Amino acid sequence: MRSDRVEQLLAFYRGMLRIRLFEEKILDVMLPGRMFRGSSHLSIGQEAVAVGVVSALGPQDYLITSHRGHGHCLARGMDMEGAFAEIMGRSTGVCAGKGGSMHLSARDLGILGENPVVGSSAPMAAGAALALRMQGSHGVVACFFGEGAINTGAFHEAVNLAALWSLPVVFVCENNRYAISVPVDVASARAKAIHERALGYGIEGHRIDGMNVLDVYDISMAAIEKARREGRPSFLVFDTYRFVGHHTADSEHYRPKDEVLQEFRAHDPIHFVERSVADDCIVDMTELVRIRDEVRAEVDAAFARALGAPWPSPEDALGGAYVETSASFTCTGLPG
Ligand SMILES: Cc1ncc(C[n+]2csc(CCOP(=O)(O)OP(=O)(O)O)c2C)c(N)n1
């Protein structure tokens, strides 16, 4: 019988492939001159962070993310057809086609949404965590952003309040080495020790290999459980790399081609799982091929259905812009 760890590795493999093939499809149809105009921010190369962190969340938890959040949403269980339809502006999209690639959200799954204003996910995560505490919930908020966001005031204000008020937030920095075209060491002091910024706020900070999904999962589990048990936030910095441009129309003039192809493709998080499986002979390789075929069929079918879905009608243009609410909750105490 196979161990739980092997089953988990295969589930992670499927999860990462779903993101990879979903985004390769978007890349294919959105490259300049192809089927769609516009651009989309892809996380090809960064899938281990999405799958490792999100798999450690429980059903009562939330996530909030940046402009590069397709992977986080899919890992949390967002409907793939609905995500494709949203990116293509169809009425069947997860936000009825009004949000697009950078505004995927799904409240029922605890996905508070993508946010393209750099750094903005951090204060919203702190706010959501404060609400959870005041409601007496044991939920935790995972907050994703790139390393460019750590130099915004919003990031520091949010981490300060989360530390001061003991808010259950796991701040997740995906250090993919570039903020658009700016290398991390050009923009950030002590670029190799970003995680040590946590020390200034008296919270835990860790730097982890973001290409190894098992390491990502283990550290995330520990941070999420700490947030749940003790209400302590933490700051996880994952070393990763985006294999494609900042967005689908990026010419990538700022980095040498070899850097992508040789140095970093060798650390492809999906190949990492394939190699681990092959080296340890823990699963028949045909099983990985079967999983890949299944995921490809899922992606192709979801894309075809989304492509065939209707456009929103002009009459619906103003719908969903405002919410009438009588929502209220019981406050069980303000942070001490
Ligand atoms: C407040 C703000 N300033 C500038 C921009 C333009 N902008 C979009 S993405 C980006 C770079 C973000 O880099 P990083 O936070 O490292 O995330 P990544 O794109 O690498 O995932 C910038 C500057 C923005 N969206 N918001």
CSV table of C-alpha atoms and ligand atoms in Angstrom, one decimal:
chain,number,residue,atom,x,y,z
A,1,MET,CA,0.0,0.0,0.0
A,2,ARG,CA,1.2,3.5,-0.8
A,3,SER,CA,2.0,5.9,2.0
A,4,ASP,CA,0.0,9.1,2.7
A,5,ARG,CA,3.0,11.1,1.7
A,6,VAL,CA,3.1,9.5,-1.8
A,7,GLU,CA,-0.6,10.1,-2.3
A,8,GLN,CA,0.0,13.7,-1.2
A,9,LEU,CA,2.9,14.1,-3.7
A,10,LEU,CA,0.6,12.9,-6.5
A,11,ALA,CA,-2.1,15.3,-5.5
A,12,PHE,CA,0.4,18.1,-5.5
A,13,TYR,CA,1.6,17.0,-8.9
A,14,ARG,CA,-1.9,17.1,-10.3
A,15,GLY,CA,-2.5,20.5,-8.6
A,16,MET,CA,0.6,22.0,-10.1
A,17,LEU,CA,-0.1,20.6,-13.6
A,18,ARG,CA,-3.6,22.1,-13.5
A,19,ILE,CA,-2.2,25.5,-13.0
A,20,ARG,CA,0.7,25.0,-15.5
A,21,LEU,CA,-1.6,23.7,-18.3
A,22,PHE,CA,-4.3,26.3,-17.6
A,23,GLU,CA,-1.8,29.1,-17.8
A,24,GLU,CA,0.0,27.7,-20.9
A,25,LYS,CA,-3.4,27.8,-22.6
A,26,ILE,CA,-3.9,31.4,-21.7
A,27,LEU,CA,-0.4,32.2,-22.9
A,28,ASP,CA,-1.1,30.5,-26.2
A,29,VAL,CA,-4.3,32.5,-26.9
A,30,MET,CA,-3.1,35.8,-25.5
A,31,LEU,CA,0.3,36.2,-27.1
A,32,PRO,CA,0.3,39.4,-29.2
A,33,GLY,CA,-1.5,38.7,-32.5
A,34,ARG,CA,-3.3,35.6,-31.3
A,35,MET,CA,-7.0,35.0,-30.3
A,36,PHE,CA,-7.4,37.7,-27.6
A,37,ARG,CA,-6.1,41.2,-26.9
A,38,GLY,CA,-5.1,42.3,-23.5
A,39,SER,CA,-2.6,40.8,-21.1
A,40,SER,CA,-2.5,38.3,-18.2
A,41,HIS,CA,0.0,37.8,-15.4
A,42,LEU,CA,1.0,34.2,-15.3
A,43,SER,CA,2.7,32.2,-12.5
A,44,ILE,CA,4.3,29.5,-14.7
A,45,GLY,CA,7.3,28.3,-12.6
A,46,GLN,CA,5.7,29.4,-9.3
A,47,GLU,CA,3.1,26.6,-9.0
A,48,ALA,CA,4.7,24.9,-6.0
A,49,VAL,CA,4.1,27.9,-3.8
A,50,ALA,CA,0.4,28.1,-4.8
A,51,VAL,CA,-0.2,24.4,-4.3
A,52,GLY,CA,2.0,24.0,-1.2
A,53,VAL,CA,0.5,26.9,0.7
A,54,VAL,CA,-3.1,26.6,-0.3
A,55,SER,CA,-3.1,22.8,0.4
A,56,ALA,CA,-2.2,23.7,4.0
A,57,LEU,CA,-5.3,25.9,4.5
A,58,GLY,CA,-8.5,24.5,6.1
A,59,PRO,CA,-12.1,24.9,4.9
A,60,GLN,CA,-12.6,27.8,7.3
A,61,ASP,CA,-9.6,29.8,6.1
A,62,TYR,CA,-9.3,32.6,3.5
A,63,LEU,CA,-6.8,33.7,0.9
A,64,ILE,CA,-6.2,37.0,-0.7
A,65,THR,CA,-3.8,37.6,-3.6
A,66,SER,CA,-2.2,39.9,-6.1
A,67,HIS,CA,-2.4,40.4,-9.9
A,68,ARG,CA,-0.6,37.0,-10.3
A,69,GLY,CA,-3.2,34.9,-8.5
A,70,HIS,CA,-4.7,32.3,-11.0
A,71,GLY,CA,-2.7,29.5,-9.4
A,72,HIS,CA,-3.9,30.4,-5.8
A,73,CYS,CA,-7.5,30.4,-7.0
A,74,LEU,CA,-7.3,27.1,-8.9
A,75,ALA,CA,-5.4,25.5,-6.0
A,76,ARG,CA,-8.3,26.5,-3.7
A,77,GLY,CA,-10.8,24.8,-5.9
A,78,MET,CA,-12.0,27.6,-8.2
A,79,ASP,CA,-14.0,26.2,-11.1
A,80,MET,CA,-11.6,26.1,-14.1
A,81,GLU,CA,-14.3,26.8,-16.7
A,82,GLY,CA,-15.4,29.8,-14.6
A,83,ALA,CA,-11.9,31.1,-14.4
A,84,PHE,CA,-11.3,30.8,-18.1
A,85,ALA,CA,-14.6,32.4,-18.8
A,86,GLU,CA,-13.8,35.3,-16.5
A,87,ILE,CA,-10.4,35.9,-18.2
A,88,MET,CA,-12.2,35.9,-21.6
A,89,GLY,CA,-14.9,38.3,-20.3
A,90,ARG,CA,-17.8,35.8,-20.7
A,91,SER,CA,-21.0,36.1,-18.7
A,92,THR,CA,-20.4,32.7,-17.1
A,93,GLY,CA,-17.1,33.9,-15.5
A,94,VAL,CA,-16.6,33.7,-11.8
A,95,CYS,CA,-17.3,37.5,-11.6
A,96,ALA,CA,-19.8,37.4,-14.6
A,97,GLY,CA,-17.0,38.6,-16.9
A,98,LYS,CA,-16.6,42.0,-15.2
A,99,GLY,CA,-13.4,41.4,-13.3
A,100,GLY,CA,-11.0,39.7,-15.8
A,101,SER,CA,-7.7,38.1,-15.2
A,102,MET,CA,-6.6,40.3,-12.3
A,103,HIS,CA,-9.9,40.1,-10.3
A,104,LEU,CA,-10.8,36.5,-9.9
A,105,SER,CA,-12.7,35.9,-6.7
A,106,ALA,CA,-15.0,33.3,-5.1
A,107,ARG,CA,-16.3,34.1,-1.6
A,108,ASP,CA,-17.8,30.7,-1.2
A,109,LEU,CA,-14.3,29.2,-1.4
A,110,GLY,CA,-12.8,31.8,0.9
A,111,ILE,CA,-11.0,33.5,-2.0
A,112,LEU,CA,-11.3,37.1,-1.1
A,113,GLY,CA,-9.9,38.0,-4.5
A,114,GLU,CA,-6.9,39.1,-6.6
A,115,ASN,CA,-5.8,42.7,-6.2
A,116,PRO,CA,-3.6,44.3,-8.8
A,117,VAL,CA,-2.6,47.4,-6.7
A,118,VAL,CA,0.8,46.2,-5.6
A,119,GLY,CA,1.0,45.7,-1.8
A,120,SER,CA,-2.8,46.0,-1.3
A,121,SER,CA,-3.4,42.4,-0.4
A,122,ALA,CA,-1.5,42.9,2.9
A,123,PRO,CA,-3.8,45.4,4.7
A,124,MET,CA,-6.9,43.7,3.4
A,125,ALA,CA,-5.6,40.4,4.8
A,126,ALA,CA,-5.0,42.1,8.2
A,127,GLY,CA,-8.6,43.5,8.0
A,128,ALA,CA,-10.1,40.1,7.2
A,129,ALA,CA,-8.1,38.5,10.0
A,130,LEU,CA,-9.3,41.1,12.4
A,131,ALA,CA,-12.9,40.4,11.4
A,132,LEU,CA,-12.3,36.7,11.9
A,133,ARG,CA,-11.0,37.4,15.4
A,134,MET,CA,-13.9,39.7,16.3
A,135,GLN,CA,-16.3,37.0,15.1
A,136,GLY,CA,-14.6,34.4,17.3
A,137,SER,CA,-13.7,32.3,14.3
A,138,HIS,CA,-10.5,30.1,14.2
A,139,GLY,CA,-9.9,30.9,10.5
A,140,VAL,CA,-6.6,32.0,9.1
A,141,VAL,CA,-5.8,34.3,6.2
A,142,ALA,CA,-3.1,33.5,3.7
A,143,CYS,CA,-1.9,36.7,2.0
A,144,PHE,CA,0.1,36.4,-1.3
A,145,PHE,CA,2.2,39.1,-2.9
A,146,GLY,CA,5.5,39.4,-4.9
A,147,GLU,CA,8.8,40.7,-3.5
A,148,GLY,CA,8.1,44.1,-5.1
A,149,ALA,CA,5.3,44.6,-2.6
A,150,ILE,CA,7.5,44.4,0.5
A,151,ASN,CA,8.8,47.9,-0.2
A,152,THR,CA,5.3,49.5,-0.1
A,153,GLY,CA,4.1,51.2,3.0
A,154,ALA,CA,1.0,49.1,3.0
A,155,PHE,CA,3.0,46.0,3.6
A,156,HIS,CA,4.7,47.4,6.7
A,157,GLU,CA,1.5,48.9,8.1
A,158,ALA,CA,-0.3,45.6,7.7
A,159,VAL,CA,2.5,43.5,9.3
A,160,ASN,CA,2.8,45.9,12.1
A,161,LEU,CA,-0.9,45.7,13.0
A,162,ALA,CA,-1.0,42.0,12.5
A,163,ALA,CA,1.9,41.6,15.0
A,164,LEU,CA,0.5,44.2,17.4
A,165,TRP,CA,-3.0,42.8,17.5
A,166,SER,CA,-2.0,39.1,17.1
A,167,LEU,CA,-3.9,38.6,13.9
A,168,PRO,CA,-4.0,35.2,12.2
A,169,VAL,CA,-2.3,36.1,8.9
A,170,VAL,CA,0.4,34.2,7.0
A,171,PHE,CA,2.2,36.7,4.8
A,172,VAL,CA,3.5,34.9,1.8
A,173,CYS,CA,6.1,36.6,-0.4
A,174,GLU,CA,6.8,34.9,-3.7
A,175,ASN,CA,10.3,36.2,-4.5
A,176,ASN,CA,10.4,35.5,-8.3
A,177,ARG,CA,13.4,37.9,-8.5
A,178,TYR,CA,11.8,40.6,-10.7
A,179,ALA,CA,9.2,43.3,-10.2
A,180,ILE,CA,8.3,43.8,-13.9
A,181,SER,CA,11.9,44.4,-15.1
A,182,VAL,CA,13.5,45.4,-11.8
A,183,PRO,CA,15.7,42.8,-10.2
A,184,VAL,CA,15.1,42.2,-6.5
A,185,ASP,CA,18.6,43.4,-5.4
A,186,VAL,CA,18.2,46.7,-7.3
A,187,ALA,CA,15.0,47.5,-5.3
A,188,SER,CA,15.3,45.8,-1.9
A,189,ALA,CA,17.9,46.3,0.9
A,190,ARG,CA,19.4,43.0,2.0
A,191,ALA,CA,17.7,41.2,-0.8
A,192,LYS,CA,18.9,37.8,0.3
A,193,ALA,CA,17.5,38.3,3.8
A,194,ILE,CA,14.0,39.7,3.1
A,195,HIS,CA,12.6,37.3,5.6
A,196,GLU,CA,14.5,39.0,8.4
A,197,ARG,CA,12.2,42.0,8.1
A,198,ALA,CA,9.9,39.9,10.3
A,199,LEU,CA,12.4,40.3,13.2
A,200,GLY,CA,11.6,44.1,13.4
A,201,TYR,CA,8.0,43.1,14.1
A,202,GLY,CA,8.8,40.3,16.5
A,203,ILE,CA,7.2,37.6,14.3
A,204,GLU,CA,8.7,34.5,12.7
A,205,GLY,CA,10.3,34.9,9.3
A,206,HIS,CA,11.5,32.1,7.1
A,207,ARG,CA,13.2,31.8,3.7
A,208,ILE,CA,12.3,28.5,1.9
A,209,ASP,CA,13.0,26.9,-1.5
A,210,GLY,CA,9.8,27.7,-3.4
A,211,MET,CA,10.4,25.1,-6.1
A,212,ASN,CA,10.1,22.2,-3.6
A,213,VAL,CA,6.4,21.7,-3.0
A,214,LEU,CA,6.9,19.4,0.0
A,215,ASP,CA,9.0,22.0,1.8
A,216,VAL,CA,6.5,24.7,0.9
A,217,TYR,CA,3.7,22.6,2.3
A,218,ASP,CA,5.5,21.7,5.6
A,219,ILE,CA,6.5,25.3,6.5
A,220,SER,CA,3.0,26.6,5.5
A,221,MET,CA,1.3,24.0,7.7
A,222,ALA,CA,3.4,25.1,10.7
A,223,ALA,CA,2.8,28.8,10.1
A,224,ILE,CA,-1.0,28.3,9.5
A,225,GLU,CA,-1.3,26.2,12.7
A,226,LYS,CA,0.6,28.7,14.7
A,227,ALA,CA,-1.7,31.5,13.4
A,228,ARG,CA,-4.7,29.4,14.3
A,229,ARG,CA,-3.5,28.4,17.8
A,230,GLU,CA,-1.7,31.5,19.0
A,231,GLY,CA,-3.0,34.2,16.6
A,232,ARG,CA,0.5,34.9,15.7
A,233,PRO,CA,1.2,36.1,12.1
A,234,SER,CA,4.3,35.0,10.2
A,235,PHE,CA,6.3,36.0,7.1
A,236,LEU,CA,7.3,33.3,4.6
A,237,VAL,CA,9.6,34.2,1.7
A,238,PHE,CA,9.7,31.6,-1.1
A,239,ASP,CA,12.5,31.7,-3.6
A,240,THR,CA,10.9,31.0,-6.9
A,241,TYR,CA,11.0,32.2,-10.5
A,242,ARG,CA,8.6,33.1,-13.2
A,243,PHE,CA,9.5,31.2,-16.4
A,244,VAL,CA,7.5,33.6,-18.7
A,245,GLY,CA,7.2,37.4,-19.0
A,246,HIS,CA,5.8,39.7,-16.4
A,247,HIS,CA,2.6,39.6,-18.5
A,248,THR,CA,1.7,38.0,-21.8
A,249,ALA,CA,2.9,41.0,-23.9
A,250,ASP,CA,6.3,41.3,-22.1
A,251,SER,CA,9.3,41.2,-24.4
A,252,GLU,CA,11.6,40.2,-21.5
A,253,HIS,CA,14.4,42.5,-22.7
A,254,TYR,CA,15.8,42.8,-19.1
A,255,ARG,CA,17.0,39.2,-18.6
A,256,PRO,CA,19.2,36.9,-20.6
A,257,LYS,CA,17.4,34.0,-22.3
A,258,ASP,CA,19.8,31.5,-20.8
A,259,GLU,CA,18.9,32.6,-17.3
A,260,VAL,CA,15.4,31.2,-17.9
A,261,LEU,CA,16.2,28.2,-20.0
A,262,GLN,CA,19.2,26.8,-18.2
A,263,GLU,CA,19.5,28.0,-14.7
A,264,PHE,CA,15.9,28.1,-13.6
A,265,ARG,CA,14.2,25.6,-15.8
A,266,ALA,CA,16.5,23.0,-14.2
A,267,HIS,CA,14.6,23.8,-11.0
A,268,ASP,CA,11.1,23.4,-12.5
A,269,PRO,CA,8.8,22.5,-9.6
A,270,ILE,CA,6.9,20.0,-11.7
A,271,HIS,CA,10.0,18.3,-12.9
A,272,PHE,CA,11.1,18.2,-9.2
A,273,VAL,CA,8.2,15.9,-8.5
A,274,GLU,CA,8.8,13.8,-11.6
A,275,ARG,CA,12.4,13.3,-10.6
A,276,SER,CA,11.6,12.5,-7.0
A,277,VAL,CA,9.2,9.9,-8.1
A,278,ALA,CA,11.6,8.4,-10.7
A,279,ASP,CA,14.7,8.4,-8.3
A,280,ASP,CA,12.8,6.7,-5.5
A,281,CYS,CA,10.8,4.4,-7.8
A,282,ILE,CA,7.8,5.1,-5.6
A,283,VAL,CA,5.2,5.3,-8.4
A,284,ASP,CA,5.1,3.8,-11.9
A,285,MET,CA,5.9,6.6,-14.3
A,286,THR,CA,2.9,5.6,-16.4
A,287,GLU,CA,0.8,7.0,-13.5
A,288,LEU,CA,2.3,10.5,-14.0
A,289,VAL,CA,1.6,10.2,-17.7
A,290,ARG,CA,-2.0,9.3,-17.0
A,291,ILE,CA,-2.4,12.3,-14.6
A,292,ARG,CA,-0.9,14.6,-17.2
A,293,ASP,CA,-3.4,13.3,-19.9
A,294,GLU,CA,-6.3,13.7,-17.5
A,295,VAL,CA,-5.3,17.3,-16.7
A,296,ARG,CA,-4.8,18.2,-20.3
A,297,ALA,CA,-8.3,16.8,-21.2
A,298,GLU,CA,-9.8,18.8,-18.2
A,299,VAL,CA,-8.1,22.0,-19.4
A,300,ASP,CA,-9.1,21.6,-23.0
A,301,ALA,CA,-12.7,20.9,-22.2
A,302,ALA,CA,-13.0,23.8,-19.7
A,303,PHE,CA,-11.5,26.2,-22.2
A,304,ALA,CA,-13.8,25.0,-25.1
A,305,ARG,CA,-16.9,25.5,-22.9
A,306,ALA,CA,-15.7,28.9,-21.7
A,307,LEU,CA,-15.0,30.0,-25.2
A,308,GLY,CA,-18.5,29.0,-26.3
A,309,ALA,CA,-20.2,30.9,-23.5
A,310,PRO,CA,-22.1,34.1,-24.2
A,311,TRP,CA,-20.8,37.6,-23.7
A,312,PRO,CA,-22.5,39.7,-20.9
A,313,SER,CA,-25.5,41.6,-22.2
A,314,PRO,CA,-25.4,45.5,-22.2
A,315,GLU,CA,-28.4,45.5,-19.8
A,316,ASP,CA,-26.3,43.7,-17.1
A,317,ALA,CA,-23.5,46.3,-17.3
A,318,LEU,CA,-24.4,48.0,-14.0
A,319,GLY,CA,-25.5,44.8,-12.2
A,320,GLY,CA,-23.4,43.5,-9.3
A,321,ALA,CA,-21.7,46.9,-8.7
A,322,TYR,CA,-23.3,47.5,-5.3
A,323,VAL,CA,-24.5,45.1,-2.6
A,324,GLU,CA,-27.5,45.8,-0.4
A,325,THR,CA,-26.6,44.3,2.9
A,326,SER,CA,-28.0,44.1,6.4
A,327,ALA,CA,-25.0,42.0,7.5
A,328,SER,CA,-24.0,42.3,11.1
A,329,PHE,CA,-21.9,40.2,13.5
A,330,THR,CA,-21.4,39.8,17.2
A,331,CYS,CA,-18.2,41.3,18.4
A,332,THR,CA,-16.5,39.1,21.0
A,333,GLY,CA,-13.8,41.7,21.9
A,334,LEU,CA,-11.4,44.1,20.3
A,335,PRO,CA,-7.8,43.2,20.1
A,336,GLY,CA,-6.0,43.8,23.4
B,1,LIG,C1,0.8,50.6,-6.3
B,1,LIG,C2,1.2,50.1,-7.7
B,1,LIG,N1,2.3,50.6,-8.2
B,1,LIG,C3,2.7,50.1,-9.4
B,1,LIG,C4,2.0,49.2,-10.1
B,1,LIG,C5,2.5,48.7,-11.5
B,1,LIG,N2,2.9,47.3,-11.3
B,1,LIG,C6,2.2,46.2,-11.6
B,1,LIG,S1,2.9,44.8,-11.3
B,1,LIG,C7,4.3,45.5,-10.7
B,1,LIG,C8,5.4,44.7,-10.2
B,1,LIG,C9,5.1,43.9,-9.0
B,1,LIG,O1,6.1,43.1,-8.7
B,1,LIG,P1,6.0,42.0,-7.5
B,1,LIG,O2,5.3,42.7,-6.3
B,1,LIG,O3,7.4,41.5,-7.3
B,1,LIG,O4,5.1,40.9,-8.1
B,1,LIG,P2,5.2,40.0,-9.4
B,1,LIG,O5,4.7,40.8,-10.5
B,1,LIG,O6,6.7,39.7,-9.5
B,1,LIG,O7,4.4,38.8,-9.1
B,1,LIG,C10,4.1,46.9,-10.7
B,1,LIG,C11,5.2,47.9,-10.3
B,1,LIG,C12,0.8,48.7,-9.5
B,1,LIG,N3,0.0,47.8,-10.1
B,1,LIG,N4,0.4,49.2,-8.3
